[in-house]
Structures are given as structure tokens and as C-alpha cells.
Coordinates of C-alpha atoms and ligand atoms in Angstrom, one line a residue:
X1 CA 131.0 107.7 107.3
X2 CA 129.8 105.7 103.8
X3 CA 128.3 102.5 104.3
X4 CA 129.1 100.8 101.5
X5 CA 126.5 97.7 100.3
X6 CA 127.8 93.8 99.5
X7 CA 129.5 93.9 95.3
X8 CA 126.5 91.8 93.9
X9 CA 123.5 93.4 96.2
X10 CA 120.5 94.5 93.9
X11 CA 118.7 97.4 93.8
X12 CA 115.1 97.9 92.5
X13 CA 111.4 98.9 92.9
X14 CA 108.8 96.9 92.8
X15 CA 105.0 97.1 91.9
X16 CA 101.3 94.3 91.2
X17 CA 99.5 94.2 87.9
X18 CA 96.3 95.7 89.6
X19 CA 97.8 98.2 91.3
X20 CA 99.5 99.8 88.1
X21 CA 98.3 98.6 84.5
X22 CA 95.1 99.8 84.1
X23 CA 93.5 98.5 81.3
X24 CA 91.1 96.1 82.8
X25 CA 88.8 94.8 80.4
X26 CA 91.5 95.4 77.4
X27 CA 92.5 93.1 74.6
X28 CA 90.4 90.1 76.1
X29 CA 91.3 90.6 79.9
X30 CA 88.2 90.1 81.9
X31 CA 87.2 90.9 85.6
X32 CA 89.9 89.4 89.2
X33 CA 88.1 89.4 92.3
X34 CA 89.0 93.1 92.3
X35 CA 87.6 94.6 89.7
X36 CA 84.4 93.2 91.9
X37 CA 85.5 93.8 95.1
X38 CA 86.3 97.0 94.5
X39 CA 82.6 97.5 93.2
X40 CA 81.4 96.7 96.3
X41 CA 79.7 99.8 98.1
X42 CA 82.0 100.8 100.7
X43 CA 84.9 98.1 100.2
X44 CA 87.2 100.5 98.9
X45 CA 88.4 104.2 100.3
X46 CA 86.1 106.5 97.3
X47 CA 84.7 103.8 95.9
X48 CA 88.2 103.6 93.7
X49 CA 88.8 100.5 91.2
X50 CA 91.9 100.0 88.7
X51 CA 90.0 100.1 85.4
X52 CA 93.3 102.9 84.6
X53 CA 95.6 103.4 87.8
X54 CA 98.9 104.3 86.3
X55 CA 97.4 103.0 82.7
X56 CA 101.0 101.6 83.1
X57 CA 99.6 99.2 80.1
X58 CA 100.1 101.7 77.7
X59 CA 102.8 103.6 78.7
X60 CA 105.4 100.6 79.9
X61 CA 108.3 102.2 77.8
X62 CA 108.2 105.5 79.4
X63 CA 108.3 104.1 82.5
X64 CA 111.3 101.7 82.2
X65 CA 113.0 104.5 80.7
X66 CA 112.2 106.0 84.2
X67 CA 113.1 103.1 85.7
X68 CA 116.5 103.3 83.7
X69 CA 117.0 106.8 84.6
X70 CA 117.0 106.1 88.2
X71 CA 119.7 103.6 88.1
X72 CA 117.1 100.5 89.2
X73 CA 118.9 97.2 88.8
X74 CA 115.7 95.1 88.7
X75 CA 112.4 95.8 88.4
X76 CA 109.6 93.3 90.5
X77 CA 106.6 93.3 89.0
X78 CA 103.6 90.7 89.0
X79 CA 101.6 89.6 85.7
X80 CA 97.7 89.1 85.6
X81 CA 96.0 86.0 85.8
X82 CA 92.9 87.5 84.1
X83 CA 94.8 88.9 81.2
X84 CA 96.5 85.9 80.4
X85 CA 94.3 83.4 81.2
X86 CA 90.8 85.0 81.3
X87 CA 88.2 83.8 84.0
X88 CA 90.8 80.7 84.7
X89 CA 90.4 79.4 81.1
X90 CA 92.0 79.2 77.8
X91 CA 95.1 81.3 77.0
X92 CA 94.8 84.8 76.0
X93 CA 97.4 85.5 73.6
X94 CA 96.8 89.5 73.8
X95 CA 97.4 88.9 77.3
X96 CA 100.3 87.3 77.2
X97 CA 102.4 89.3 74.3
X98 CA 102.0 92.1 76.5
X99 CA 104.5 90.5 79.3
X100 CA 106.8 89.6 76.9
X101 CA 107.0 92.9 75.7
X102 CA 107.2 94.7 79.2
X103 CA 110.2 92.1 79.6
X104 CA 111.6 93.1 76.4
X105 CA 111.9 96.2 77.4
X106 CA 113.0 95.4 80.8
X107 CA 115.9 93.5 79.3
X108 CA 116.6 96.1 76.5
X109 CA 117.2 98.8 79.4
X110 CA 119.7 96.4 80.6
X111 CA 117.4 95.9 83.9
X112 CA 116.5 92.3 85.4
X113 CA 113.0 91.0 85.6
X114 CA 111.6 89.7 88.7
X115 CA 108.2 88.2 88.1
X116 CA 105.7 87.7 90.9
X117 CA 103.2 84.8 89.8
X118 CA 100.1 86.4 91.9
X119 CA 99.8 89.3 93.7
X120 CA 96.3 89.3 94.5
X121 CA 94.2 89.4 91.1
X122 CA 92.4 86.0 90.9
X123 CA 89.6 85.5 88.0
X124 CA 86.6 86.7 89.8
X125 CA 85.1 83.4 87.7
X126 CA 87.3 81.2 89.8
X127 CA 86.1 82.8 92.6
X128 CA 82.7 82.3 92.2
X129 CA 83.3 78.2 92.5
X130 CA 85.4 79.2 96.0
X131 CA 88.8 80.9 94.7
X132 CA 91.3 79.2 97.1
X133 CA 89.1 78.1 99.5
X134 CA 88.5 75.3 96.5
X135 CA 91.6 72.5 96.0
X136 CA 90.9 72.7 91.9
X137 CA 92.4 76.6 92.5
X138 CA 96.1 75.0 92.3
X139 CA 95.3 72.8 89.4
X140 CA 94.3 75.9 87.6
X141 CA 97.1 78.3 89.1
X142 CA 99.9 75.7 87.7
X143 CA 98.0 76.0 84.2
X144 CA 98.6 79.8 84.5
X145 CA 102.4 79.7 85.8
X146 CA 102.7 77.1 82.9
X147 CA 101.5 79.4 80.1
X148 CA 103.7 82.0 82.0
X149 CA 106.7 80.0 82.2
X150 CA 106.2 79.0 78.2
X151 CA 106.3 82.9 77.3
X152 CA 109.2 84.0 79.6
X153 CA 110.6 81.1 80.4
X154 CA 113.9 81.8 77.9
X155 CA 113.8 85.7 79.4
X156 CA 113.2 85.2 83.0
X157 CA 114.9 84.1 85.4
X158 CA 114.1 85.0 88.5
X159 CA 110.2 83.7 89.5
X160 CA 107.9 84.3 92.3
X161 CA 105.1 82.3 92.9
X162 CA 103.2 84.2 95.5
X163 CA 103.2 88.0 96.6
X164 CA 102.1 87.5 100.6
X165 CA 99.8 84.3 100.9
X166 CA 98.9 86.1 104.7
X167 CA 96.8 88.7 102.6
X168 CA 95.9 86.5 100.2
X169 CA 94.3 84.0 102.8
X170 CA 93.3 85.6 106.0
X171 CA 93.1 89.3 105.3
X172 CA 90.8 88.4 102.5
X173 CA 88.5 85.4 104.0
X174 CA 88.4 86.1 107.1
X175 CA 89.6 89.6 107.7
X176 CA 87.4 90.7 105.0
X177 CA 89.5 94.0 104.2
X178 CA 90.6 92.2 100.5
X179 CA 88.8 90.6 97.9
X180 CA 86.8 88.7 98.2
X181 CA 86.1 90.4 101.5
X182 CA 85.2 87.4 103.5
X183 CA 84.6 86.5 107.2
X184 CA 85.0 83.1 107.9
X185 CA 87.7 81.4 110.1
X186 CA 87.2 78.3 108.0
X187 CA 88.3 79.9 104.9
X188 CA 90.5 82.0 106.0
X189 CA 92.3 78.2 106.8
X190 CA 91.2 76.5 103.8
X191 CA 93.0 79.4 101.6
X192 CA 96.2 79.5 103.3
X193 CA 96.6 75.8 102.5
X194 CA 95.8 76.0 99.4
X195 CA 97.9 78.9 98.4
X196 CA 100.6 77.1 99.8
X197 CA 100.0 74.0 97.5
X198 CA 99.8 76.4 94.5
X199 CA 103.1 77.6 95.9
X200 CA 104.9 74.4 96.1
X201 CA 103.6 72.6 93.3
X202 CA 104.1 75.0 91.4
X203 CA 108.2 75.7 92.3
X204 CA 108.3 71.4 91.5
X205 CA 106.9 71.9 87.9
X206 CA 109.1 74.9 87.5
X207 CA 112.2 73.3 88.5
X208 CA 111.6 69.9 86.7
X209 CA 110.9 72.5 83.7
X210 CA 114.5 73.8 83.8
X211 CA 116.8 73.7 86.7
X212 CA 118.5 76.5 86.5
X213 CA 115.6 79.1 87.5
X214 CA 115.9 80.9 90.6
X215 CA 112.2 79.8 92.6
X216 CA 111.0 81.2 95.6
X217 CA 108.1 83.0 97.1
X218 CA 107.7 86.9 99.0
X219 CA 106.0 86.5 102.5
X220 CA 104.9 89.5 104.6
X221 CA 106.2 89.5 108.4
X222 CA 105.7 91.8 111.4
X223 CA 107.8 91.6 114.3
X224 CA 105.5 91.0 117.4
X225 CA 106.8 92.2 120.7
X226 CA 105.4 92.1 124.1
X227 CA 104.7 95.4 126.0
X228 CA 105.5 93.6 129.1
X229 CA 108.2 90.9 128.3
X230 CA 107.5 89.9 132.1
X231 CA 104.0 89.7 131.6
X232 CA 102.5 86.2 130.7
X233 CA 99.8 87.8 128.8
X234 CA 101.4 90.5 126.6
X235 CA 104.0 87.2 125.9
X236 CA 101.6 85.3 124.9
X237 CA 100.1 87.9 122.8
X238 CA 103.2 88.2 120.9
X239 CA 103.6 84.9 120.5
X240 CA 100.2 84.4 118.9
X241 CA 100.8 87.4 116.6
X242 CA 104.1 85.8 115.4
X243 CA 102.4 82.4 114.8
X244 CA 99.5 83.4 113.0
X245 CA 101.5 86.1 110.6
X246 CA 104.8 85.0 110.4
X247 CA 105.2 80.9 111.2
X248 CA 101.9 79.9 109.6
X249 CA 103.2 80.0 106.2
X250 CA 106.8 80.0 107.2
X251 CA 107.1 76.9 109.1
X252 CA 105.2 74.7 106.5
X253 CA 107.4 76.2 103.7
X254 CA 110.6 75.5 105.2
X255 CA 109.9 72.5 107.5
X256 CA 106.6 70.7 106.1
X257 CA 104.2 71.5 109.5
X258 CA 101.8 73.9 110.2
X259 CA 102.4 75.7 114.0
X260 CA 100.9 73.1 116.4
X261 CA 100.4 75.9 119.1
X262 CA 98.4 77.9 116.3
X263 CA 96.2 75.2 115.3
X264 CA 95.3 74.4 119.1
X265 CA 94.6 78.3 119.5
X266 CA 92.1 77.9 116.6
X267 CA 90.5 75.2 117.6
X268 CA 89.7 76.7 120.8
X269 CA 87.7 79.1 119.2
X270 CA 86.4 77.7 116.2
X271 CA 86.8 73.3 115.9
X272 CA 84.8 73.1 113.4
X273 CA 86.9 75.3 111.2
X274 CA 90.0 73.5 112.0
X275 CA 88.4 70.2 111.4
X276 CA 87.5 71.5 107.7
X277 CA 91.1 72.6 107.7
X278 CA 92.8 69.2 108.5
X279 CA 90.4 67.8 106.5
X280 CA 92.0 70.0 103.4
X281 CA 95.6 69.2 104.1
X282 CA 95.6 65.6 102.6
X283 CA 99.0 63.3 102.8
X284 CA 101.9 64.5 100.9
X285 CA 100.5 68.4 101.0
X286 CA 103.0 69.3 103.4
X287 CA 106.0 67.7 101.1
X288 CA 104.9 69.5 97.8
X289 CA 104.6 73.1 100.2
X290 CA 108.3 72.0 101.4
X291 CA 109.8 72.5 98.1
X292 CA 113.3 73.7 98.7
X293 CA 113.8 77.1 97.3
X294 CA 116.2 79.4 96.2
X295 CA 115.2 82.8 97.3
X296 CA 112.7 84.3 99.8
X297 CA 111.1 87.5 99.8
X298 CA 110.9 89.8 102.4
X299 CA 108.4 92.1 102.8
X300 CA 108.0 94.3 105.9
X301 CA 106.0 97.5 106.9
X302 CA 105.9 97.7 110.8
X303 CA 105.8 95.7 113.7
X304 CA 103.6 95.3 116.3
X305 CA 103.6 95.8 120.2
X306 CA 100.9 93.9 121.7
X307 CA 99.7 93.5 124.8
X308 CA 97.2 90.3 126.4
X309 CA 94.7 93.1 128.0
X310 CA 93.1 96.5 126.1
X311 CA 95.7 99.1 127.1
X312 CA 94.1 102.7 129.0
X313 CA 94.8 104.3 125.3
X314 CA 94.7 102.6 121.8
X315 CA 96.9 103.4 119.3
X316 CA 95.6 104.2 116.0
X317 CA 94.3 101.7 113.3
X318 CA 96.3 100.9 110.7
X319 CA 93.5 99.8 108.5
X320 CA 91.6 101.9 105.7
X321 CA 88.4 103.5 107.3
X322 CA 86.3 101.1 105.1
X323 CA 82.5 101.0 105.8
X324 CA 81.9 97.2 105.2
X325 CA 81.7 95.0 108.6
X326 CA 85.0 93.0 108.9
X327 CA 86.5 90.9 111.6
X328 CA 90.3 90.9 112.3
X329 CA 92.0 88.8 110.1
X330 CA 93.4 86.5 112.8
X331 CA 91.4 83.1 113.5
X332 CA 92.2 83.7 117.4
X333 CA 92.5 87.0 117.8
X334 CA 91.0 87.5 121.3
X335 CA 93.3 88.6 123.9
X336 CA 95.4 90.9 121.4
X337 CA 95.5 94.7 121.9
X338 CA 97.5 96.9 119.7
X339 CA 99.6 99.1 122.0
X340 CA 101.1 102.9 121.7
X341 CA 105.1 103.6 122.0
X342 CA 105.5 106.6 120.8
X343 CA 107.2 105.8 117.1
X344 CA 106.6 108.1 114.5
X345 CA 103.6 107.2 112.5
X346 CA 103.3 107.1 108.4
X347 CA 100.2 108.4 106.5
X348 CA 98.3 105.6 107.4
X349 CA 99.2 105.0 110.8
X350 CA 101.9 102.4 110.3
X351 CA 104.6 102.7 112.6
X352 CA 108.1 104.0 111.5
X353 CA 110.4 100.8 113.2
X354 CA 113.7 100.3 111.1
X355 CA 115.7 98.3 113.9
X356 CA 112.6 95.7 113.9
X357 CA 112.9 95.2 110.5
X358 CA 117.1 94.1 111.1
X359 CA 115.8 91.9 114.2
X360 CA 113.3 90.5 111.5
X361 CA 115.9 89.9 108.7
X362 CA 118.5 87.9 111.9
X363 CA 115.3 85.6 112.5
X364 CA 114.2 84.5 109.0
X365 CA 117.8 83.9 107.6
X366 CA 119.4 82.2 111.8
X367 CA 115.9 79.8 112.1
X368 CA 114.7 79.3 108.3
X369 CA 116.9 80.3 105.4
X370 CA 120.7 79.4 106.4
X371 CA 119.9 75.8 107.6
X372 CA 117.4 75.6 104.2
X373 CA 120.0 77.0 102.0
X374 CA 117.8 80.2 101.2
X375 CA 118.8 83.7 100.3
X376 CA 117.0 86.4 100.8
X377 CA 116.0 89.4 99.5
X378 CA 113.9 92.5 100.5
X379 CA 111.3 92.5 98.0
X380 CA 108.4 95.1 99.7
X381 CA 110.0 98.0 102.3
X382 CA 107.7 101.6 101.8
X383 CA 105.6 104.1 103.4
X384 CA 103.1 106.4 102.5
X385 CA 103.5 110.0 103.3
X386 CA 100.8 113.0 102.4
X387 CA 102.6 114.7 99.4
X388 CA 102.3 118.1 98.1
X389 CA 103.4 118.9 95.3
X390 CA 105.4 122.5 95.4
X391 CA 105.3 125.7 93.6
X392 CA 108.6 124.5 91.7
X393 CA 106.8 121.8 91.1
X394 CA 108.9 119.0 93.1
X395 CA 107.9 116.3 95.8
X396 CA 110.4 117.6 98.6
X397 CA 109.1 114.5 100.9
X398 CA 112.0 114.5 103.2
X399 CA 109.9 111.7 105.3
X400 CA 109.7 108.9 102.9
X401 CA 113.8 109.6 101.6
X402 CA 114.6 109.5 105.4
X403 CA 112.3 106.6 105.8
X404 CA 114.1 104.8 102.7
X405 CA 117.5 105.6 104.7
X406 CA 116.8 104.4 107.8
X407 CA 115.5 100.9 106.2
X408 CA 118.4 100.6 103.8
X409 CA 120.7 100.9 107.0
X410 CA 118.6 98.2 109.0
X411 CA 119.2 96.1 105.9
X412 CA 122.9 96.8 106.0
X413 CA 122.9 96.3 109.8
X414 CA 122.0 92.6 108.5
X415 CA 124.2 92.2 105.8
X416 CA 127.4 92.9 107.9
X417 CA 126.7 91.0 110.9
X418 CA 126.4 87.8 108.5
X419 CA 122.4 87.6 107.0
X420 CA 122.9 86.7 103.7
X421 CA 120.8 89.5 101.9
X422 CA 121.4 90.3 98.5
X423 CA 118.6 93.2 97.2
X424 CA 116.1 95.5 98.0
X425 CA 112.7 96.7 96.6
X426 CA 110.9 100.2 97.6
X427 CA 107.7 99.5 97.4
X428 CA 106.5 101.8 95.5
X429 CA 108.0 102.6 92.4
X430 CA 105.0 104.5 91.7
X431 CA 101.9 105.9 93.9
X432 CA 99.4 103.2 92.5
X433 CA 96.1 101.8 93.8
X434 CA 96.4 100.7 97.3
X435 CA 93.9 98.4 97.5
X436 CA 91.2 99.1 100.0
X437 CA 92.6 102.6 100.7
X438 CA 92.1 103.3 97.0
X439 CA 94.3 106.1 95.6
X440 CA 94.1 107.7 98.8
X441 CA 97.5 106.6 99.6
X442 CA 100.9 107.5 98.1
X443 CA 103.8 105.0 98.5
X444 CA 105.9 106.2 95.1
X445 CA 109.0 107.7 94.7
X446 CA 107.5 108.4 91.7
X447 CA 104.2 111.1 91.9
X448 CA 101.7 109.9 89.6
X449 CA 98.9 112.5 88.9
X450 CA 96.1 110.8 88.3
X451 CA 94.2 113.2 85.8
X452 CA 97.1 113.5 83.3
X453 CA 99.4 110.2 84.3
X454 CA 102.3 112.8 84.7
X455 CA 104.8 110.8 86.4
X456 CA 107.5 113.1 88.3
X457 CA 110.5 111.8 90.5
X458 CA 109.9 112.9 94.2
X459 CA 113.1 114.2 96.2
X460 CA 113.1 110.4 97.8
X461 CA 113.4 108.6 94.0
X462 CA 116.3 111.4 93.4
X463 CA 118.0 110.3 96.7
X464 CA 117.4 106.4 96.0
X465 CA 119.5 107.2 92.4
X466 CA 121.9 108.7 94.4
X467 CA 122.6 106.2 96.9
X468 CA 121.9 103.2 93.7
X469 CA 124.8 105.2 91.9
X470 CA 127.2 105.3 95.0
X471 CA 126.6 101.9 96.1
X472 CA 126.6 103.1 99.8
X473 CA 124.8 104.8 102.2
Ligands
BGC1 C1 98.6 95.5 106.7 C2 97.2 95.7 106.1 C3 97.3 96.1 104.7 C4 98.0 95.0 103.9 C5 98.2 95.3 102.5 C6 99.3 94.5 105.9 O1 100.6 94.4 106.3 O2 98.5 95.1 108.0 O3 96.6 96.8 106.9 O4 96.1 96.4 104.1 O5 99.3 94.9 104.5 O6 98.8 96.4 102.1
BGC2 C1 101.5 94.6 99.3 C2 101.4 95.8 98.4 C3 100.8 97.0 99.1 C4 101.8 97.3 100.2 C5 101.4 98.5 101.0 C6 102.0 95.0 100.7 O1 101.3 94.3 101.7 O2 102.2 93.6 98.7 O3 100.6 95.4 97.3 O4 100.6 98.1 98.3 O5 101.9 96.3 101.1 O6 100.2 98.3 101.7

């Protein structure tokens, strides 16, 4: 039976500036948070950086001609703050040009661009006077999106302002798995709130700029489920997962509060962190955050079963085998223990759960995006699998096309029962630098081959074509 997808829903792949373009310190770009983090002895799986990744800075036509040749509808990728604006200051017109000619191009091949405003690469000079754990972070971040929007603001249409604000705040100052690779509670706080100001500020100037753009922001979930739904503790775990992944950014965004629960939770463990935290969120914070907006990203990976006491067996870690000392990444985190059920497992441990992801997509669009007037869209949906390339000289990776199937069905499994969905995004188009894992990890459907930047089109970006083309699973 053919499943066929909604007349306007979009298709696409999507990809981050630091993961890609290469070119680091070209044509007046200087060093994000991570070029230096991933300088760091033993921050980053082989000690692997970006300085060329897909060197997708120089060869941008060929690859939206391979973009084109798939079918893709739209193209999400994210622009760099140090190429454009260089250590957070004056506007680098190098950097700039560049973006409008990727767009250019984008547009020429008839395929929409979807920009994402910051997907992780802050001016490591910002960061050295507190990156987002300082206020004066959003002043300079609406500079940036300004000289953005006053490049692209005639070509683009569709803006992003931050690519997962969870990673960007607590996986990174307090997790310490991202740049800048810190530990602290306290900042972990401070940079989610800030982030979020960035956010909403920044959809207000946008929209007083020109009405007509289409604003919103791409939030990572999990979907956090109790191994014992009769068991107080492994309830309570789940709940605390939830808060502190999925309603700490999406409660203030659509209904100007930060989780009351989650705050007490924190405090329990670390008051003087929270008090530096409501000490950050001044009045009116929570209104500019609260910005209605048109579209919400979706990204989602795996979810989690979780359980209040350490289970006999622990699953796997999903994290990169780093060597620096980090913490988890949640604030309260005692009392939450991973927990095996038997789901096949990616490449890096992450487990393979479509139906959670159309469970996820019900929740977002019954409690936050219908009543807010919000549509949303998949923007991040991928695996990494351990390709080999074969003596014909294909990527038969059966895994990741069945992988993209099964997802594309839990999205349509959404659609039809009423979620107003309208796209979706593999993450990745290509296999690119995955952060602290390095290059250690494929997500493409397109192989990249790193000595020569041959790109070739696994058996999964062949089958995505195919079911872009027929419209229907
Ligand atoms: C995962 C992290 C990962 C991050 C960025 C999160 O969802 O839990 O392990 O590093 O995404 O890819
Ligand atoms: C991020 C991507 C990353 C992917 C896989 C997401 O969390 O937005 O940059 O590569 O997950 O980890």
C-alpha cells in the first residue's frame, strides 16, 4: 500500500556551517569556540577539528547540483557567526558574499533556503568575556542576525534563530561534551536564558523588519518514558528528563515561564545556581522569549527509558568516548538511570524508536503549537550507521534507508491523525564533522571521503530520491 504525503509537505536535508564548510580561517573568518574546543587534548574523538570537513566552501555548486539531483525541495543550512562577523565585531564582507552566493545558487536550482541563525559556532572572542553565560551575548547576536537579515533578507524567507538551545546551554556548560566544554550548573542556567532572549529578541526585530518572514526556532526533544509506569521513581525520572530537555525551553517559548517543578529540582541541588539564574531573568525576559512564531523545528534522535534506581545492567552510552572529565548535562540529574529494552541500536548507541518520535510530534503540536498557532516541521531526523564502501563501489546501507522509512512513516502516522506537519530534514545530507565524535561518525546519505572530498550518493540518498519523486511512501 503507498502512503502518500500532505500536497505542500517539504522535503530536504539539512546540515551547520562547522560541520561542513571547511575553510576556517579563510577570507577574514577567524576562530568559534570550536575551532578551540576542538583543540583541546581529548575534547574531540582523534583529536578532529573542521579547518576542511566537506571544504563545502569551495565546492557549494557541486553540491547543490547534488542536492538538485536528488529531488531535495529545501535545503537547511546554518551561516557562521565568525565568518560574517569576526570575533563578534565589525562585518566581514568576504564573509557575508559567500551566503548570498550559496543562496544564489540554492534559488538558481529552484530549491528553498532555510537558514539556521546559530548552530553552535560562537566567536571564541565572545567567549572569552562568558559567551552566553554574559547578557551582552544577545546584544551582539541581534547585530549578527541584523547583518544576516540585510544580505538575505530579499532571498530568504524562511529564518531560524537557534539550532537546539539544549546543546547549546547545558550540554556545553554544564555537560561539558560541547564547546566550551564547561561544568557548571550555574551556567549551564545562565546560557539557556540567554539563548532564549537571543531567540526572542531577535524573531521581534525580524518581524518588525518585514512581516511577512516565516520566524521560528529548531528545538531538540527526547521522549522520556518510565520503565515502571507504576513505579513512583522511574515516573518521576521521566518526568525530570522531560522537564529539563524538552519543557525548559519549550514552556518559556510558548507560554512565557520557565518549569516551576524543574527550578525547585535545581535548587535542591544547587541554590546558589538558581539564585544566579533568577537573578539573570530580569522583568519583561519572559515576554520577548514568548514571541509568537510561525514555525517550530523538530529535531529528534531517540528517546529515553529511564528508571529512579541504577538497573542490574546499563545500557550503552550514547556519548563519544571523550577523555575530558564531564558531568551530565542535566542540573539534577541524580536519581536518573538509562535503562535497556532491547531496540536496535545505531552506530553510536542511539536507540532506533520511530513510534516515539509520532508520540513526540502528537505532544508538541496537542499542548504547544495548535493553541499557539505554530506549524511544525521536522528539521533534524538521522542515524549514523558504519559504512563500507563496496567493490562496485556503492554505500548499500540498508540500515539508515530502512531507518529513514521507518521515521518518514512515524511522521506520516502524525500528519494523518491531524498534527499539522509540513516537512522533513535527514540529517545528514552529508557525513560531516560530528562534533565531539569527530569524523568518526557517518550520518550522510551522501559518503564524503575525506582524503579526496569524493561525494557519492549511498543506497539510502537513492531511496530518499525515490520516495521525494513519488511523493509517498
Ligand atoms: C545527544 C548527544 C549529542 C548531541 C549532539 C544529543 O541529542 O544526546 O549525545 O552529542 O545530541 O549531536
Ligand atoms: C545536531 C547536529 C548533529 C546531530 C547528530 C543534532 O543534535 O543539531 O549538529 O550532528 O544532532 O548528533
Amino acid at each position: 500500500m503507498t502512503r502518500p504525503f500532505p500536497k505542500d509537505f517539504l522535503f530536504g536535508a539539512a546540515t551547520a556551517a562547522y560541520q561542513i564548510e571547511g575553510a576556517a580561517f579563510e577570507d577574514g573568518r577567524t576562530a568559534s569556540i570550536w575551532d578551540a574546543f576542538s583543540r583541546v587534548p581529548g575534547a574531540v574523538i582523534g583529536g578532529d577539528n573542521g579547518d576542511v570537513a566537506c571544504d563545502h566552501y569551495h565546492r557549494y555548486p557541486q553540491d547543490v547540483a547534488l542536492m538538485k539531483e536528488l529531488g531535495l525541495q529545501t535545503y537547511r543550512f546554518s551561516t557562521s557567526w565568525s565568518r560574517v562577523r569576526p570575533d563578534g565585531g565589525a562585518v566581514n564582507k568576504q564573509g557575508v558574499d559567500f551566503y548570498k552566493r550559496l543562496v544564489d545558487e540554492l534559488l538558481g536550482a529552484g530549491i528553498l533556503p532555510w537558514l539556521t541563525l546559530y548552530h553552535w559556532d560562537m566567536p571564541q572572542a565572545l567567549q572569552e568575556v562568558g559567551g552566553w553565560t554574559n547578557r551582552d551575548t544577545v546584544e551582539r547576536f541581534l547585530e549578527y542576525a541584523g547583518t544576516m537579515h540585510d544580505a538575505l533578507g530579499d532571498r530568504v524567507n524562511v529564518w531560524t534563530t537557534l539550532n537546539e538551545p539544549w546543546c547549546a546551554s547545558f550540554l556545553s556548560y554544564t555537560g561539558g561534551e560541547h564547546a566550551p566544554g564547561h561544568t557548571s550548573v550555574a551556567e549551564g542556567l545562565l546560557a539557556s536564558h540567554h539563548l532564549l532572549l537571543a531567540h526572542g529578541a531577535t524573531v521581534r526585530e525580524l518581524r518588525s523588519r518585514d512581516s511577512s518572514l516565516n520566524l521560528g526556532i529548531t528545538l531538540n526533544h527526547t521522549v522520556a518514558d518510565p520503565a515502571d509506569p507504576q513505579n513512583p521513581a522511574d515516573v518521576d525520572a521521566a518526568r525530570r528528563v522531560d522537564g529539563q530537555f524538552n519543557r525548559w525551553f519549550l514552556d518559556p517559548i510558548y507560554r512565557a515561564e520557565y518549569p516551576a517543578d524543574i527550578v525547585e529540582d535545581v535548587r535542591a541541588v544547587d541554590a546558589a545556581a538558581v539564585r544566579r539564574f533568577e537573578e539573570a531573568v530580569h522583568d519583561g525576559d519572559l515576554a520577548t522569549i514568548a514571541q509568537p512564531i510561525d514555525t517550530q523545528g523538530v529535531n529528534y534522535y531517540h528517546g529515553d527509558l529511564v528508571a529512579g534506581e541504577a538497573p542490574a545492567s546499563s545500557p550503552p552510552s550514547g556519548g563519544p568516548a571523550t577523555t575530558r572529565p564531564g558531568r551530565s548535562p542535566y542540573p539534577s540529574d541524580a536519581g536518573i538511570h538509562a535503562v535497556e529494552r532491547g531496540l536496535p541500536r545505531t552506530a553510536q548507541n542511539w536507540e532506533v524508536q520511530p513510534e516515539g518520535l509520532t508520540r513526540l510530534l502528537h505532544r508538541v503540536w496537542d499542548e504547544y503549537a495548535q493553541p499557539a498557532g505554530t506549524v511544525l516541521y521536522m528539521t533534524e531526523n538521522g542515524a549514523a550507521y558504519d559504512d563500507v564502501v563496496s567493490v562496485d563501489g556503492r554505500v548499500h546501507d540498508a540500515d539508515r534507508a530502512e531507518f529513514l522509512r521507518l521515521h518518514l512513516g512515524a511522521v506520516l502516522d502524525a500528519a494523518e491523525a491531524g498534527v499539522d506537519v509540513r516537512g522533513y530534514f535527514y540529517w545528514s545530507l552529508f557525513d560531516n564533522y560530528e562534533w565531539a565524535w569527530g569524523y568518526d561518525k557517518r550520518f550522510g546519505i551522501v559518503r564524503v571521503d575525506y582524503d579526496t572530498q569524493e561525494r557519492t550518493v549511498k543506497d539510502s540518498g537513492r531511496e530518499y530520491a525515490r520516495i521525494i519523486a513519488a511523493r509517498a511512501l
